[in-house]
Short mmCIF file of C-alpha atoms in Angstrom, two decimals:
data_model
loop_
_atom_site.label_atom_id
_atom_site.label_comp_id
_atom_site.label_asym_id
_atom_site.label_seq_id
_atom_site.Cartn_x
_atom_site.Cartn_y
_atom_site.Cartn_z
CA UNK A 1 101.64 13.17 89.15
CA UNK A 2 105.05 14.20 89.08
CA UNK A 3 107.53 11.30 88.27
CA UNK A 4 110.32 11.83 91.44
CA UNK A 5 110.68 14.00 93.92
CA UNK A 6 114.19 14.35 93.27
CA UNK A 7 115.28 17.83 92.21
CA UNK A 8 117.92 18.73 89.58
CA UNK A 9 117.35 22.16 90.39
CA UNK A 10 118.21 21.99 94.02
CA UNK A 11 121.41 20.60 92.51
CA UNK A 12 122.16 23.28 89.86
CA UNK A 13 121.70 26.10 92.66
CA UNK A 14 124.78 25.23 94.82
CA UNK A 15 127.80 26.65 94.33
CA UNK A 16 129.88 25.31 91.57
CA UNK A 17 127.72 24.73 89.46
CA UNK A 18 127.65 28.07 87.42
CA UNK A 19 129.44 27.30 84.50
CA UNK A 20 126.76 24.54 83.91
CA UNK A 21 124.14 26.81 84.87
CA UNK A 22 124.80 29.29 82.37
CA UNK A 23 124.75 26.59 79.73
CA UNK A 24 120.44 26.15 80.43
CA UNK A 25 118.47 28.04 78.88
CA UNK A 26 114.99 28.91 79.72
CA UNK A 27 112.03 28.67 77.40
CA UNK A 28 108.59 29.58 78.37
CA UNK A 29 105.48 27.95 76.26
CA UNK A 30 101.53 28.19 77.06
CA UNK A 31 99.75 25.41 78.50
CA UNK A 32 98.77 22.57 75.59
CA UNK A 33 101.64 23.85 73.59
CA UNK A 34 103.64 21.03 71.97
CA UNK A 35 107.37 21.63 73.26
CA UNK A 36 108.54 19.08 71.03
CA UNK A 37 107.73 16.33 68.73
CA UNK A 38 109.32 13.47 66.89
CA UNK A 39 110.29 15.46 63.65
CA UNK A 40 112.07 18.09 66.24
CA UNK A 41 116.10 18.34 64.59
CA UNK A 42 117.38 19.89 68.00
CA UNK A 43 119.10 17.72 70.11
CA UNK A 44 118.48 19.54 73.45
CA UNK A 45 118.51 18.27 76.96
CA UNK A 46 115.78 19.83 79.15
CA UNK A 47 114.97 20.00 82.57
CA UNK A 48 111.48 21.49 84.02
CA UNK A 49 111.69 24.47 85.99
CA UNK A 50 108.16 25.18 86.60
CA UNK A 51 104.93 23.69 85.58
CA UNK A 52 104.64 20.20 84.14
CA UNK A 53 104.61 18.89 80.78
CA UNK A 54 103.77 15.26 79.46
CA UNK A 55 105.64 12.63 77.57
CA UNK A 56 103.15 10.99 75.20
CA UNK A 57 103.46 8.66 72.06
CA UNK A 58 100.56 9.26 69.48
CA UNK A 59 99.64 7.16 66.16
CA UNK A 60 96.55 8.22 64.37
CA UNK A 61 93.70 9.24 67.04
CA UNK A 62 95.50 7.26 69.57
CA UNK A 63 98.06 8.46 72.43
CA UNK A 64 100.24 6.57 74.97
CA UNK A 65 101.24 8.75 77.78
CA UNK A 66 104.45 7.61 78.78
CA UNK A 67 105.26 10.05 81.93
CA UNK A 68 104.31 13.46 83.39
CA UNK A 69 107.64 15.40 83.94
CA UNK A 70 107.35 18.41 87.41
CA UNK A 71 109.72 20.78 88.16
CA UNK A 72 113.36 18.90 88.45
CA UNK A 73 112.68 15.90 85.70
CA UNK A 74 115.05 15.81 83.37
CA UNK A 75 114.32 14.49 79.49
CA UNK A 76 115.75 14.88 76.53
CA UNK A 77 114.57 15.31 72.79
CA UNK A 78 114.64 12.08 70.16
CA UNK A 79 113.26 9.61 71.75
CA UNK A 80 110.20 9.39 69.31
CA UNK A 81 107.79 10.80 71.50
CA UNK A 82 105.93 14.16 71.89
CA UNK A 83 106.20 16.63 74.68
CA UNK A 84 103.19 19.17 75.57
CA UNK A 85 102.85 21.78 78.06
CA UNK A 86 99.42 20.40 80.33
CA UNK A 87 99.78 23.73 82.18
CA UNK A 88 101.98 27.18 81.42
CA UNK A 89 105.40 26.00 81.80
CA UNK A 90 109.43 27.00 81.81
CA UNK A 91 111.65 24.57 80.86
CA UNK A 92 115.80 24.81 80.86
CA UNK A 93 117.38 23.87 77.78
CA UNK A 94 121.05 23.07 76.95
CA UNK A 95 122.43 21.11 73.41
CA UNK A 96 122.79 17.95 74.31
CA UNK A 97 126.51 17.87 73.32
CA UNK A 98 127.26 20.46 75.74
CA UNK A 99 125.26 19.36 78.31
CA UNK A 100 127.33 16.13 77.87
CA UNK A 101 130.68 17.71 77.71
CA UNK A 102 129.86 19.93 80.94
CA UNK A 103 128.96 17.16 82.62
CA UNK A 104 131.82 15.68 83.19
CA UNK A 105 133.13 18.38 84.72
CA UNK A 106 130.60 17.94 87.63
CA UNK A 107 130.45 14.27 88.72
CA UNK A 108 128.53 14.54 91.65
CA UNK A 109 125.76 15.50 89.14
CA UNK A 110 125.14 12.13 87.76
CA UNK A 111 124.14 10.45 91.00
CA UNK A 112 121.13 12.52 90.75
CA UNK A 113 120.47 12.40 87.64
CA UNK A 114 120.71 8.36 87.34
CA UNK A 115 118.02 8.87 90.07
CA UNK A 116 115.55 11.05 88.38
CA UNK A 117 115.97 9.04 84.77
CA UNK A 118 115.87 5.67 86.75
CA UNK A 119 112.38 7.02 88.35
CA UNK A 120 111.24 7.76 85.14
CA UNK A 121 112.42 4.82 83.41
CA UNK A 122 110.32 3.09 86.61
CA UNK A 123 107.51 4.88 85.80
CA UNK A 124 107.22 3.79 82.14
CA UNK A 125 107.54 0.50 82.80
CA UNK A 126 104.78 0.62 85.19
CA UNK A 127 103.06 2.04 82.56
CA UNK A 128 103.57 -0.68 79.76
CA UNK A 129 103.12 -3.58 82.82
CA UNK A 130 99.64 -2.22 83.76
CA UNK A 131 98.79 -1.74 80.04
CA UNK A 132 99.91 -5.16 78.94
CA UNK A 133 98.51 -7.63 81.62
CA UNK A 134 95.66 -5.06 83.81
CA UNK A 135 92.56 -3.78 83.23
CA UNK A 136 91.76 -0.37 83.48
CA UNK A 137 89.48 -0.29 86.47
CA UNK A 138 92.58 -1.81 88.10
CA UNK A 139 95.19 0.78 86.54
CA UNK A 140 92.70 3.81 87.85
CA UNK A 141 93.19 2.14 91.11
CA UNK A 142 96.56 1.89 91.39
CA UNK A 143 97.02 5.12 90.03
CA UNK A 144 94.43 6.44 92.87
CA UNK A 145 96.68 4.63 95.48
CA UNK A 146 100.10 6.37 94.28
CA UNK A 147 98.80 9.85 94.37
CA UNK A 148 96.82 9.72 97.70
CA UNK A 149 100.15 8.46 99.48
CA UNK A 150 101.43 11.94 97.79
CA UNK A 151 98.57 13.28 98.64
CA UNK A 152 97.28 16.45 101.10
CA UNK A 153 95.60 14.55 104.29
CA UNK A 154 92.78 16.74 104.93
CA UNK A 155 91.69 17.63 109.15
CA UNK A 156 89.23 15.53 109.09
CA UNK A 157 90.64 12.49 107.50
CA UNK A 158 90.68 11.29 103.65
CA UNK A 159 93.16 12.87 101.20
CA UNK A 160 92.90 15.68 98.54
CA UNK A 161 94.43 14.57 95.31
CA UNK A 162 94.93 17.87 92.85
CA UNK A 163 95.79 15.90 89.91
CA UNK A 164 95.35 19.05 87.80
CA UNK A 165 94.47 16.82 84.21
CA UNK A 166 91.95 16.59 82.46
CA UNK A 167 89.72 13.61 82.40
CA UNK A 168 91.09 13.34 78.53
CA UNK A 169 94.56 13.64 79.56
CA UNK A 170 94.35 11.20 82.55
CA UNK A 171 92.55 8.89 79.88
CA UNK A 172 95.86 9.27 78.39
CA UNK A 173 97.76 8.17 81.03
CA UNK A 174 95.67 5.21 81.73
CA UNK A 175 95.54 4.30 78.01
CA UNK A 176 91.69 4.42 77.79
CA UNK A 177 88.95 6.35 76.39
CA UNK A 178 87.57 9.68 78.26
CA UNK A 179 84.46 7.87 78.09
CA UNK A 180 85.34 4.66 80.14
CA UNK A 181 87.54 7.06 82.76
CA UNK A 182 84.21 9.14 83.53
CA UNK A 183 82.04 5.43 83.92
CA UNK A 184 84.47 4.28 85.96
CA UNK A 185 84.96 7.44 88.34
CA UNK A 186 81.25 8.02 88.60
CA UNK A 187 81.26 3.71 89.72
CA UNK A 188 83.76 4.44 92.15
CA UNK A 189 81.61 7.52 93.31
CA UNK A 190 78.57 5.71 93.97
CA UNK A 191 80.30 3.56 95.90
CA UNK A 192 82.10 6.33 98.22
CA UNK A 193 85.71 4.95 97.48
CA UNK A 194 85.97 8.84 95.87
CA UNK A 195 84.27 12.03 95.83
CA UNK A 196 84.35 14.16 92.43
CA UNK A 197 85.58 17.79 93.20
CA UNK A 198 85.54 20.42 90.29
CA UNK A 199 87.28 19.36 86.95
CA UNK A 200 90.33 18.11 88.41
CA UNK A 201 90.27 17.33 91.86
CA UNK A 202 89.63 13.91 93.75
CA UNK A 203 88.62 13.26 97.09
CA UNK A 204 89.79 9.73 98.50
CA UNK A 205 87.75 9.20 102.09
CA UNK A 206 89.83 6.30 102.87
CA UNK A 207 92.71 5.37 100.64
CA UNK A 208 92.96 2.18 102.34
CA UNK A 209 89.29 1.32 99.96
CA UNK A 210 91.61 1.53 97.21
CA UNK A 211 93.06 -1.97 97.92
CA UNK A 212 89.44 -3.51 98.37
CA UNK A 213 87.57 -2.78 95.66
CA UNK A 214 86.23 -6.10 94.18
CA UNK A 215 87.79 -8.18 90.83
CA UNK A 216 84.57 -7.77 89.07
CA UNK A 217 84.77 -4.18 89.19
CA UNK A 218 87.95 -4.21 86.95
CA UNK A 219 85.55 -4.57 84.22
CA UNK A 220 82.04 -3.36 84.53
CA UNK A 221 80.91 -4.16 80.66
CA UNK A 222 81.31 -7.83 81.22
CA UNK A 223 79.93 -7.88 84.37
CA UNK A 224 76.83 -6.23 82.99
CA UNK A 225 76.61 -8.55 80.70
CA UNK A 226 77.02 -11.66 83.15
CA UNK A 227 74.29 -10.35 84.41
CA UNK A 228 72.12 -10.32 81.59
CA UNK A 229 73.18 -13.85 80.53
CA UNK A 230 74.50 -16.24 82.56
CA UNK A 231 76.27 -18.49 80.44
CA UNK A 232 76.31 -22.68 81.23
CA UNK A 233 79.60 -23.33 80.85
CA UNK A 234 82.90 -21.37 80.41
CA UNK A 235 86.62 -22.38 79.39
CA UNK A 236 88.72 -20.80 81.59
CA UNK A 237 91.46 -20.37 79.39
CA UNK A 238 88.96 -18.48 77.06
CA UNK A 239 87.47 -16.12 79.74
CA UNK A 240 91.25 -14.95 80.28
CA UNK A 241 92.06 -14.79 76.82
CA UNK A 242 88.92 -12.14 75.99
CA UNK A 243 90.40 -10.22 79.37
#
């Protein structure tokens, strides 16, 4: 799930960029570690060297995952939000001052790193979109869709996804309860749109199934319940109010 494929490291690894280089420094932390949070008083710049940390909001018992950063993502501290480790992970850190002041120094740098913060800036607003006017089932989908055209095409058709979270963290992501991801991953497994492999691996058949799974799904509670009681007549404007 990692945000770009575009590499800041590949970048800080050809020559002339040592001066900057030297200015990164590396800090190690253990998976589910909290790198920082919104109380943090350093004002670092960090890039991901290995592993992959997540960029999360959290108010009471709720959290708002706003982006999972891989190796090359570039983020900074202050910006209200928490960072965790999701597995063991090495991250280069510089004060943000210098980092700034360096900079200029190496123009060529910004290009790809307007890239990487424009991918994640993307990727939030995804977020927020899908939160604010789709329903979960449909957000799982979509989600399903981005990471099996990333994903590792097995020999015999279908695609691997190792999404390597945990069904509480991609709840997270999705902005849902653990509870409602598991309902809706065991629907989607009775129907054969995707296979359940160990705790964090997916199996897509046919990604193209994705695209075709019907409305009604979206929202499996109501449909139950349509079920159960048909009602006479409904206002239109209310059913997409209560959606």
């Amino acid at each position: 799930m990692k945000v770009t494929s575009v590499s800041l490291l590949e970048e800080l690894e050809k020559p002339g960029y040592q001066a900057l280089r030297k200015e990164l420094r590396p800090r190690r932390y253990k998976r589910k570690a909290v790198l920082f949070d919104p109380l943090s008083e350093e004002n670092l710049v960090f890039v991901v060297r290995t592993g992959r940390v997540r960029v999360y909001l959290a108010y009471e018992d709720k959290e708002f995952c706003l982006a999972v950063l891989g190796p090359g993502d570039i983020y900074s501290t202050h910006t209200r939000a928490f960072v965790q480790a999701i597995e063991d992970a090495e991250i280069l850190v510089a004060p943000a001052e210098v980092f700034r002041s360096r900079m200029e120094a190496f123009p060529g740098l910004y290009t790809t790193m307007i890239r990487v913060l424009g991918a994640l800036l993307g990727r939030s607003i995804t977020i927020i979109d899908s939160l604010a006017f789709k329903k979960v089932g449909r957000r799982l989908l979509e989600l399903l869709s981005v990471e099996a055209a990333r994903g590792e095409p097995q020999p015999g058709g279908g695609v691997l996804l190792d999404l390597q979270l945990t069904t509480e963290q991609l709840a997270g992501v999705l902005g849902t309860t653990r509870q409602t991801l598991s309902s809706l991953l065991n629907s989607l497994s009775r129907e054969g749109v995707v296979e359940l492999r160990g705790k964090a691996g997916l199996f897509v058949p046919d990604p193209e199934r994705l695209h075709h799974v019907p409305g009604a799904w979206d929202d499996p509670k109501r449909t139950r319940k349509q079920r159960r009681k048909r009602p006479v007549m409904e206002n239109s404007c209310d059913s997409e109010n209560k959606g």
